[in-house]
Amino acid sequence: MSSITLNRVTKRFDQFTALENLSLDILEGEFVALLGPSGCGKTTTMNMIAGLDEPSEGGIYFDGESLSGIPLQDRNIGFVFQNYAIFTHLSVYKNLAYGLEVRRLPKSEIERRVRAMADRMDLGKDLDRPATSLSVNELQKLAIGRSAVVEPRVFLLDEPLSSLDAGFRAYMRAELKVLQQEFGQTMIYVTHDQIEAMSLADKIAVIDKGRLMQYGSPLAVYDDPANRFVANFVGSPRINLVDGELRDEAGRRSLVLNGGGMIPLSGGVDADFARGAAVHGGSIGIRPQDIYFGDRRADDDIRLTGTVESLERVGPRRLAYIRMQEARFLAVDDRDELSVREEVAFHLVANKCMAFNLKTGERLRANS
Amino acid sequence: MHAIEIKGAQKSFPGFTLGPLDLAVRRGEVFGIFGPPSAGKTSVLRLILGLLPQDKGAVLVGGADAASMEASERDMSMVFQNLALFPHMSGRENIVFPLVERNVPEDEIAVRLDAVSEVLHVSHILHKKPAQMSGGERQRIALGRALVVDSRAILLDEPISALDARLREEMRVELKRLQRTKNQTFVYVSHDEEEVMAISDRVAVMIDGQIAQIGEPDEIYNRPGTLGVAKVVGSPPMNLFEGRFSSDGRYFECEDFAVPYPLVREALKGKVATVGIRPEDIREDDAAASHEIALRSIEPLGGYTIVNAVLGHRLVKIRASGRVTSVDRYGRRVTFDPRHLHVFDGEGSRCDG
Amino acid sequence: MTDIISTRVADVSGDEAMDGKAPLRRGYWSAVARDGRRLGKWFVAPTVILLLFIVVFPLAMQLYLSFTWWTPLDGVRWYRAFESFNAGDNYARLAVDSALWSAIWRTLVIMVFAVPAQFLLGLGLAYLFVDQFPGRKFFYSVLLTPMMIVPAVVGLMFFLVFQGTGPFNHTFGLPASFTWLTDVHRAMLSVIIADTWQWTPLMFLILLSGMLAVPPDQLLAARLLGGSSWQNFRKIILPRMKPVIAIALVLRSVECFKIFDLNFVMTKGGPGVETETVSLYLYKKTFADLDWAYVGAIGLVILFVLSAIAASGLAFASKKAKG
């Protein structure tokens, strides 16, 4: 088990900079998710940790030792591929034993370790079957077991749940979580699905266009996003973000939205924007569950009116799309009373609103 | 008159029978079809389109029997699972292809192209060839090609599955908006249950080649008609307990409940049954009729938390609203919300009262 | 046929063409065009008819003649060969023909050395070509060239190279008396070398495609598990290549058995009969002795044996390929 440190890692492919100055400190035994949209550089990062590629600048360290120059097969890394990459021409036993066989361990030792791992993975009875006869669930366990049996320092998982259908994924998440707790391995998990990252990781590194946007625990990233990108990317259902220009008229601040409409600022969000005096363009972020209908609950809460555009059922909740001129808000309709084309008044909980500098995306905070 | 109707259609494959199927798609509605992989969803689309001739039954398009109509005569567009973009044409040429084939005037083509490419955010890649685009971009071009025509119906087969989770959510909203403004009829197929439930006006759940239930998303979610449907709708899926009713029909017993659960079902006296409860309908509660659980792990998802616990021998998932910061912070006993219990008989059918 | 023609004319001129929709054809041929399988059968038909004339008929004729004593010197047309019917005497004769069996032996010797040599060389070269390297495309085309040359020309090439006063001896400082093509031992070696030179590229081609079909992420997984290139080659690449290897070996062996152009041009079967292969033997019997019925019998027996070997090899390959 090792700690992993990335120190100002930069990677360039000809003209294209895939990663820029990425620094990350992963502690021993931590489960860290690299989260970001396609093409953000998360797979490039993982490839470099694995040794498939070398950084253009900066260094990667395991337990303080630099990895540069150490080839792929000597890094002792466990890797779980998106499609598992099981050796389809071999049996389950041979798959599990591969890493040990190439290390030329004595047969008895190999047998012992393979059987122990198979029992742990609940594959003991399948050892002599061809690997292709396993179900997807079992294949994932085999993929993990195959890498784990050689006791690697670090585990890298490349979107291992993305090939499963949606209903299945919920259960596989729980399985992975249990496995990670059992092994206590340092794990790096690459995904574009923020639900997976939130549910599995100890820490999430949000990456966009090669830059680290934020690195923190799931709830820290959710409650306190460092910038507009993180706020938009993390959270299900997604956050509402409305953009516009800040206006100050006789001491009363408001956000004039692009496309008409105006949001008067009060409470926490007002203070946040007040801090960024030089800011002209601003963004307000508010999560759907922090919008409510009916009577105002707190003095600071911001009241707006709009029309219900459509209603969606997402899991146990109903979501309402509310249109205020050109702006759209997604809110949770917990009272199940709304109907389409209805005019409604809705409130934004003021101290749950987040303020962002529209130009830089940076989060504005009154007390930072 | 319905836009599309299927009456008793059936098709036999080796080892699998599709149908008999009965469904009707109204004009201007989004009709969703979802189910586990290989349930026959794509085959239904092919049946509608005329690419798959049925053994029995009829397919009606616009009220008329489609048996004599070629696929090209049915006035439908399709977004294929494998996209089927023309590799030698640019994005723009791919999208306008159906309009050019129908001799639509140039200026109209330009207008429609603009409208569609703006909604799908592809205006900046129209000049590229498919090989130069990313998977997500290709998928949006395929969508554009189907949307640009004013067809009787648009059939979509997993149209946004290649996109990132976040992009999928956004595209779903855009698609719905586009559908609303043009009042087009959509038949939307996906294995992602949340996606289909969110976008559709009505949904058909398909399992093993049969339609298990048709209804509005609310109805299907709140009252799944069969055990099969209950298992596939909801993420995380419903927690299910197999057991038996007592001989007087007043209690439900199963090996996971320490004491029999008071749940009166006269019709199921002494019979085998399955009881289901959704994760969000389980609450921390110390009351007398509560169950003891052993906590395993939590998944903090921001607005809510999934608690994984063991009840008896079974792993159950509980959806707690708000924050549960660690396993120790959740109670040791839970109850099921009695208004939201689902009971299925030995055959798997829903049993109420 | 007339109804098909009239249907087509009607289609084009009818109202359908005015709709702006593509006119739909309804005749026999459009039904065929829509049904992929029927269309396929019509496309294949001309070739099948051709094959009937080129393959089936001559084979039947050969079979017929092999049961007679007929030669062209008899003066009668071949279809009257039944007049000299001999009910299998030709077959009895070939079983004890020592010249034939020596030729078979020599052919097998060539095969046993040439085919493995080509295989190993081809395998090694294929392995080098799996990954990209600068100039790969260029070297790839260069490597394939020997295969493209007409075998007789290759024979001529090596005839010149292996002369006592030729470039080979000259390069290695060997005297003109150190002959290759006229030496009892070295004649066969030169034929083997020529065959290997010409056909290694084919092995290379087939084996390379087999190697490239190995899923790269499984290879990557093997490397990440600590496997060295050699270990991964042995445990992952080779086992997965079994069907392709079987095909390559069977194909080349069968072809090698029939070797003719090279030894004909290089040594004419000499010195003496040192490099006389089966094909060469049959050639002599056909054109010198004009013993066509006998040759027919031998040819059929060889056809039968080689087909059996090829079939079992291919069956093995397809069985493996499924697993």
Short mmCIF file of C-alpha atoms in Angstrom, two decimals, chain C:
data_model
loop_
_atom_site.label_atom_id
_atom_site.label_comp_id
_atom_site.label_asym_id
_atom_site.label_seq_id
_atom_site.Cartn_x
_atom_site.Cartn_y
_atom_site.Cartn_z
CA MET C 1 -39.33 -12.46 -68.79
CA THR C 2 -41.77 -10.20 -70.59
CA ASP C 3 -43.73 -9.44 -67.46
CA ILE C 4 -40.58 -8.28 -65.72
CA ILE C 5 -39.80 -5.90 -68.55
CA SER C 6 -43.29 -4.51 -68.70
CA THR C 7 -43.36 -3.98 -64.95
CA ARG C 8 -40.21 -1.98 -65.04
CA VAL C 9 -41.45 0.32 -67.77
CA ALA C 10 -44.67 0.92 -65.93
CA ASP C 11 -42.81 1.78 -62.71
CA VAL C 12 -40.77 4.56 -64.20
CA SER C 13 -43.56 6.28 -66.03
CA GLY C 14 -46.27 5.95 -63.40
CA ASP C 15 -47.65 8.41 -60.87
CA GLU C 16 -45.23 7.26 -58.26
CA ALA C 17 -42.41 9.05 -59.98
CA MET C 18 -44.30 12.36 -59.67
CA ASP C 19 -44.66 12.11 -55.91
CA GLY C 20 -41.23 13.24 -55.05
CA LYS C 21 -40.80 9.86 -53.46
CA ALA C 22 -38.55 7.24 -55.03
CA PRO C 23 -40.60 4.97 -57.28
CA LEU C 24 -40.82 1.53 -55.80
CA ARG C 25 -40.32 -1.42 -58.06
CA ARG C 26 -42.47 -4.45 -57.75
CA GLY C 27 -41.21 -7.04 -60.20
CA TYR C 28 -39.36 -10.28 -59.66
CA TRP C 29 -35.95 -8.70 -59.55
CA SER C 30 -36.92 -6.20 -56.89
CA ALA C 31 -38.12 -9.00 -54.69
CA VAL C 32 -34.82 -10.71 -55.23
CA ALA C 33 -32.93 -7.49 -54.51
CA ARG C 34 -34.71 -7.09 -51.20
CA ASP C 35 -34.00 -10.60 -50.06
CA GLY C 36 -30.31 -10.72 -49.29
CA ARG C 37 -30.03 -14.44 -49.55
CA ARG C 38 -31.72 -14.81 -52.89
CA LEU C 39 -29.66 -12.00 -54.27
CA GLY C 40 -26.54 -13.70 -53.03
CA LYS C 41 -27.43 -16.90 -54.83
CA TRP C 42 -27.85 -15.06 -58.11
CA PHE C 43 -24.51 -13.36 -57.71
CA VAL C 44 -22.75 -16.61 -57.00
CA ALA C 45 -24.40 -18.51 -59.86
CA PRO C 46 -22.02 -17.45 -62.67
CA THR C 47 -19.01 -18.49 -60.63
CA VAL C 48 -20.57 -21.80 -59.74
CA ILE C 49 -21.20 -22.55 -63.41
CA LEU C 50 -17.63 -21.63 -64.20
CA LEU C 51 -16.35 -23.89 -61.46
CA LEU C 52 -18.40 -26.73 -62.83
CA PHE C 53 -16.55 -26.49 -66.10
CA ILE C 54 -13.12 -25.80 -64.73
CA VAL C 55 -13.06 -28.12 -61.76
CA VAL C 56 -15.82 -30.63 -61.58
CA PHE C 57 -15.77 -31.75 -65.18
CA PRO C 58 -12.00 -32.25 -65.47
CA LEU C 59 -11.97 -34.11 -62.16
CA ALA C 60 -14.67 -36.42 -63.36
CA MET C 61 -12.78 -36.99 -66.57
CA GLN C 62 -9.62 -37.75 -64.64
CA LEU C 63 -11.41 -40.19 -62.40
CA TYR C 64 -12.83 -41.93 -65.42
CA LEU C 65 -9.48 -42.20 -67.17
CA SER C 66 -7.66 -43.41 -64.08
CA PHE C 67 -9.48 -46.67 -64.30
CA THR C 68 -8.23 -47.42 -67.81
CA TRP C 69 -5.00 -48.09 -69.71
CA TRP C 70 -5.66 -45.26 -72.07
CA THR C 71 -2.86 -43.03 -73.42
CA PRO C 72 -3.08 -40.44 -76.19
CA LEU C 73 -0.99 -42.72 -78.31
CA ASP C 74 -3.85 -45.19 -78.48
CA GLY C 75 -5.46 -43.34 -81.31
CA VAL C 76 -8.98 -43.26 -79.90
CA ARG C 77 -10.80 -40.30 -78.36
CA TRP C 78 -10.68 -40.13 -74.56
CA TYR C 79 -14.33 -40.85 -74.00
CA ARG C 80 -13.80 -44.23 -75.53
CA ALA C 81 -11.21 -45.03 -72.91
CA PHE C 82 -13.60 -47.50 -71.34
CA GLU C 83 -12.41 -49.87 -74.05
CA SER C 84 -9.15 -50.27 -72.14
CA PHE C 85 -10.74 -50.49 -68.76
CA ASN C 86 -8.40 -51.86 -66.10
CA ALA C 87 -10.31 -51.58 -62.88
CA GLY C 88 -7.76 -50.08 -60.52
CA ASP C 89 -4.54 -51.44 -61.94
CA ASN C 90 -3.15 -47.94 -62.06
CA TYR C 91 -3.74 -47.59 -58.38
CA ALA C 92 -2.04 -50.88 -57.64
CA ARG C 93 0.88 -49.75 -59.75
CA LEU C 94 1.39 -46.48 -57.92
CA ALA C 95 1.56 -48.23 -54.60
CA VAL C 96 4.73 -50.04 -55.63
CA ASP C 97 6.26 -47.40 -57.90
CA SER C 98 9.61 -46.79 -56.21
CA ALA C 99 10.34 -43.71 -58.31
CA LEU C 100 7.08 -42.18 -57.11
CA TRP C 101 7.76 -42.95 -53.50
CA SER C 102 11.26 -41.54 -53.65
CA ALA C 103 9.79 -38.41 -55.13
CA ILE C 104 7.25 -38.28 -52.32
CA TRP C 105 10.02 -38.76 -49.78
CA ARG C 106 12.07 -35.95 -51.25
CA THR C 107 9.02 -33.69 -51.32
CA LEU C 108 8.39 -34.40 -47.68
CA VAL C 109 11.98 -33.63 -46.79
CA ILE C 110 11.68 -30.24 -48.46
CA MET C 111 8.40 -29.64 -46.63
CA VAL C 112 9.73 -30.64 -43.25
CA PHE C 113 12.56 -28.14 -43.48
CA ALA C 114 11.01 -25.34 -45.46
CA VAL C 115 7.67 -24.96 -43.71
CA PRO C 116 8.96 -24.71 -40.12
CA ALA C 117 11.71 -22.35 -41.29
CA GLN C 118 9.15 -20.11 -42.95
CA PHE C 119 6.89 -20.34 -39.95
CA LEU C 120 9.49 -19.34 -37.41
CA LEU C 121 10.87 -16.55 -39.55
CA GLY C 122 7.36 -15.32 -40.29
CA LEU C 123 6.44 -15.42 -36.60
CA GLY C 124 9.54 -13.47 -35.61
CA LEU C 125 8.95 -10.86 -38.27
CA ALA C 126 5.27 -10.57 -37.37
CA TYR C 127 6.16 -9.92 -33.76
CA LEU C 128 8.42 -7.08 -34.83
CA PHE C 129 5.64 -5.53 -36.84
CA VAL C 130 2.91 -5.54 -34.20
CA ASP C 131 3.75 -2.12 -32.83
CA GLN C 132 4.26 1.03 -34.80
CA PHE C 133 7.77 2.09 -35.66
CA PRO C 134 9.11 4.65 -38.11
CA GLY C 135 9.13 3.26 -41.63
CA ARG C 136 6.78 0.42 -40.78
CA LYS C 137 4.68 0.90 -43.89
CA PHE C 138 7.74 0.97 -46.09
CA PHE C 139 9.32 -2.15 -44.63
CA TYR C 140 5.99 -3.89 -44.74
CA SER C 141 5.73 -3.46 -48.51
CA VAL C 142 9.36 -4.44 -48.96
CA LEU C 143 8.80 -7.57 -46.93
CA LEU C 144 5.85 -8.62 -49.02
CA THR C 145 7.67 -8.34 -52.34
CA PRO C 146 9.14 -11.86 -52.63
CA MET C 147 5.66 -13.32 -52.51
CA MET C 148 4.54 -11.22 -55.45
CA ILE C 149 7.21 -12.48 -57.84
CA VAL C 150 6.29 -15.24 -60.24
CA PRO C 151 7.75 -18.46 -58.79
CA ALA C 152 9.52 -19.33 -62.03
CA VAL C 153 11.29 -15.99 -61.92
CA VAL C 154 12.29 -16.62 -58.33
CA GLY C 155 13.67 -19.92 -59.52
CA LEU C 156 15.67 -18.15 -62.17
CA MET C 157 16.91 -15.67 -59.60
CA PHE C 158 18.23 -18.34 -57.29
CA PHE C 159 19.56 -20.29 -60.26
CA LEU C 160 21.83 -17.36 -60.95
CA VAL C 161 22.64 -16.73 -57.29
CA PHE C 162 23.63 -20.28 -56.54
CA GLN C 163 25.91 -20.74 -59.53
CA GLY C 164 29.41 -21.92 -58.70
CA THR C 165 30.66 -18.58 -59.99
CA GLY C 166 27.65 -16.74 -58.71
CA PRO C 167 27.22 -13.91 -56.18
CA PHE C 168 26.65 -16.18 -53.20
CA ASN C 169 29.94 -18.00 -53.51
CA HIS C 170 31.65 -14.77 -54.37
CA THR C 171 30.38 -13.00 -51.23
CA PHE C 172 31.39 -15.79 -48.93
CA GLY C 173 34.69 -16.44 -50.63
CA LEU C 174 33.77 -19.93 -51.69
CA PRO C 175 35.50 -21.48 -54.71
CA ALA C 176 33.64 -22.09 -57.99
CA SER C 177 33.94 -25.81 -57.39
CA PHE C 178 31.71 -25.47 -54.37
CA THR C 179 28.60 -25.96 -56.39
CA TRP C 180 25.09 -25.80 -55.11
CA LEU C 181 22.73 -26.81 -57.84
CA THR C 182 24.76 -29.70 -59.06
CA ASP C 183 25.80 -31.03 -55.71
CA VAL C 184 24.00 -34.07 -54.43
CA HIS C 185 23.42 -32.66 -50.93
CA ARG C 186 23.31 -28.96 -51.51
CA ALA C 187 20.81 -28.99 -54.39
CA MET C 188 17.94 -29.71 -52.09
CA LEU C 189 19.18 -27.10 -49.63
CA SER C 190 19.12 -24.46 -52.34
CA VAL C 191 15.54 -25.33 -53.21
CA ILE C 192 14.57 -25.12 -49.57
CA ILE C 193 16.26 -21.74 -49.26
CA ALA C 194 14.50 -20.44 -52.36
CA ASP C 195 11.10 -21.62 -51.17
CA THR C 196 11.65 -20.11 -47.74
CA TRP C 197 12.70 -16.81 -49.26
CA GLN C 198 9.63 -16.62 -51.41
CA TRP C 199 6.98 -17.74 -48.95
CA THR C 200 8.07 -16.43 -45.58
CA PRO C 201 6.20 -13.21 -46.41
CA LEU C 202 2.93 -15.16 -46.66
CA MET C 203 3.49 -16.66 -43.24
CA PHE C 204 4.37 -13.24 -41.98
CA LEU C 205 1.15 -11.80 -43.36
CA ILE C 206 -1.10 -14.46 -41.92
CA LEU C 207 0.61 -14.59 -38.56
CA LEU C 208 0.70 -10.81 -38.24
CA SER C 209 -3.05 -10.59 -38.76
CA GLY C 210 -3.47 -13.29 -36.12
CA MET C 211 -1.26 -11.37 -33.73
CA LEU C 212 -3.06 -8.10 -34.29
CA ALA C 213 -6.35 -9.82 -33.50
CA VAL C 214 -5.23 -10.42 -29.95
CA PRO C 215 -7.13 -7.89 -27.82
CA PRO C 216 -4.60 -5.23 -26.92
CA ASP C 217 -6.07 -4.51 -23.53
CA GLN C 218 -5.56 -8.11 -22.48
CA LEU C 219 -1.92 -7.70 -23.43
CA LEU C 220 -1.80 -4.50 -21.47
CA ALA C 221 -3.38 -6.21 -18.48
CA ALA C 222 -0.71 -8.89 -18.73
CA ARG C 223 2.06 -6.30 -18.75
CA LEU C 224 0.55 -4.51 -15.78
CA LEU C 225 0.50 -7.79 -13.90
CA GLY C 226 4.24 -7.89 -14.35
CA GLY C 227 4.57 -10.15 -17.37
CA SER C 228 7.63 -9.69 -19.56
CA SER C 229 7.28 -9.53 -23.35
CA TRP C 230 8.36 -13.13 -23.72
CA GLN C 231 6.01 -14.39 -20.99
CA ASN C 232 3.06 -12.54 -22.48
CA PHE C 233 3.94 -13.82 -25.92
CA ARG C 234 3.99 -17.39 -24.72
CA LYS C 235 0.94 -17.25 -22.48
CA ILE C 236 -1.37 -14.86 -24.23
CA ILE C 237 -0.45 -14.26 -27.86
CA LEU C 238 0.50 -17.76 -28.96
CA PRO C 239 -2.46 -19.60 -27.39
CA ARG C 240 -4.86 -17.15 -28.97
CA MET C 241 -3.21 -17.62 -32.33
CA LYS C 242 -3.80 -21.35 -32.50
CA PRO C 243 -6.44 -21.24 -35.23
CA VAL C 244 -4.39 -18.85 -37.34
CA ILE C 245 -1.24 -20.92 -36.89
CA ALA C 246 -3.13 -24.03 -37.92
CA ILE C 247 -4.38 -22.34 -41.06
CA ALA C 248 -0.97 -20.97 -41.94
CA LEU C 249 0.76 -24.32 -41.47
CA VAL C 250 -1.86 -26.30 -43.33
CA LEU C 251 -2.00 -23.86 -46.20
CA ARG C 252 1.73 -23.66 -46.64
CA SER C 253 2.32 -27.38 -46.20
CA VAL C 254 -0.20 -28.29 -48.86
CA GLU C 255 1.27 -25.72 -51.23
CA CYS C 256 4.81 -26.83 -50.48
CA PHE C 257 3.95 -30.38 -51.28
CA LYS C 258 3.10 -29.23 -54.77
CA ILE C 259 6.39 -27.41 -55.29
CA PHE C 260 7.32 -27.32 -58.97
CA ASP C 261 8.43 -24.02 -60.46
CA LEU C 262 11.40 -23.51 -58.20
CA ASN C 263 13.08 -26.86 -58.60
CA PHE C 264 12.13 -27.11 -62.27
CA VAL C 265 13.88 -23.86 -63.10
CA MET C 266 16.76 -24.24 -60.69
CA THR C 267 17.76 -27.86 -61.13
CA LYS C 268 15.27 -29.56 -63.44
CA GLY C 269 14.97 -32.15 -60.70
CA GLY C 270 18.71 -32.77 -60.68
CA PRO C 271 21.39 -33.58 -60.13
CA GLY C 272 19.94 -36.87 -61.33
CA VAL C 273 16.70 -37.03 -59.40
CA GLU C 274 17.97 -35.42 -56.22
CA THR C 275 15.41 -32.63 -56.31
CA GLU C 276 12.70 -34.44 -58.17
CA THR C 277 9.49 -33.72 -56.28
CA VAL C 278 6.14 -35.35 -56.87
CA SER C 279 4.99 -32.57 -59.17
CA LEU C 280 8.13 -32.88 -61.23
CA TYR C 281 7.77 -36.63 -61.41
CA LEU C 282 4.19 -36.28 -62.61
CA TYR C 283 5.30 -33.68 -65.13
CA LYS C 284 7.79 -36.06 -66.64
CA LYS C 285 5.31 -38.89 -66.72
CA THR C 286 2.73 -36.70 -68.38
CA PHE C 287 4.83 -35.09 -71.10
CA ALA C 288 7.62 -37.55 -71.64
CA ASP C 289 5.86 -40.86 -71.14
CA LEU C 290 2.37 -39.62 -71.99
CA ASP C 291 1.01 -41.98 -69.37
CA TRP C 292 -1.98 -39.81 -68.61
CA ALA C 293 -4.23 -42.39 -67.00
CA TYR C 294 -1.56 -43.36 -64.51
CA VAL C 295 -0.78 -39.75 -63.70
CA GLY C 296 -4.50 -39.17 -63.24
CA ALA C 297 -4.64 -41.93 -60.67
CA ILE C 298 -1.65 -40.57 -58.74
CA GLY C 299 -3.08 -37.06 -58.89
CA LEU C 300 -6.38 -38.16 -57.44
CA VAL C 301 -4.77 -40.04 -54.59
CA ILE C 302 -2.65 -37.02 -53.69
CA LEU C 303 -5.69 -34.77 -53.96
CA PHE C 304 -7.56 -37.00 -51.59
CA VAL C 305 -4.75 -37.17 -49.01
CA LEU C 306 -3.98 -33.46 -49.07
CA SER C 307 -7.67 -32.58 -48.82
CA ALA C 308 -8.03 -34.79 -45.79
CA ILE C 309 -5.08 -33.10 -44.09
CA ALA C 310 -6.28 -29.61 -44.99
CA ALA C 311 -9.82 -30.35 -43.85
CA SER C 312 -8.77 -31.67 -40.48
CA GLY C 313 -6.43 -28.74 -39.98
CA LEU C 314 -9.15 -26.26 -40.81
CA ALA C 315 -11.67 -28.07 -38.64
CA PHE C 316 -9.23 -27.80 -35.79
CA ALA C 317 -8.78 -24.12 -36.51
CA SER C 318 -12.47 -23.31 -36.60
CA LYS C 319 -13.12 -25.29 -33.45
CA LYS C 320 -10.41 -23.36 -31.67
CA ALA C 321 -11.59 -20.09 -33.07
CA LYS C 322 -14.99 -20.54 -31.48
CA GLY C 323 -13.57 -21.09 -28.02
#
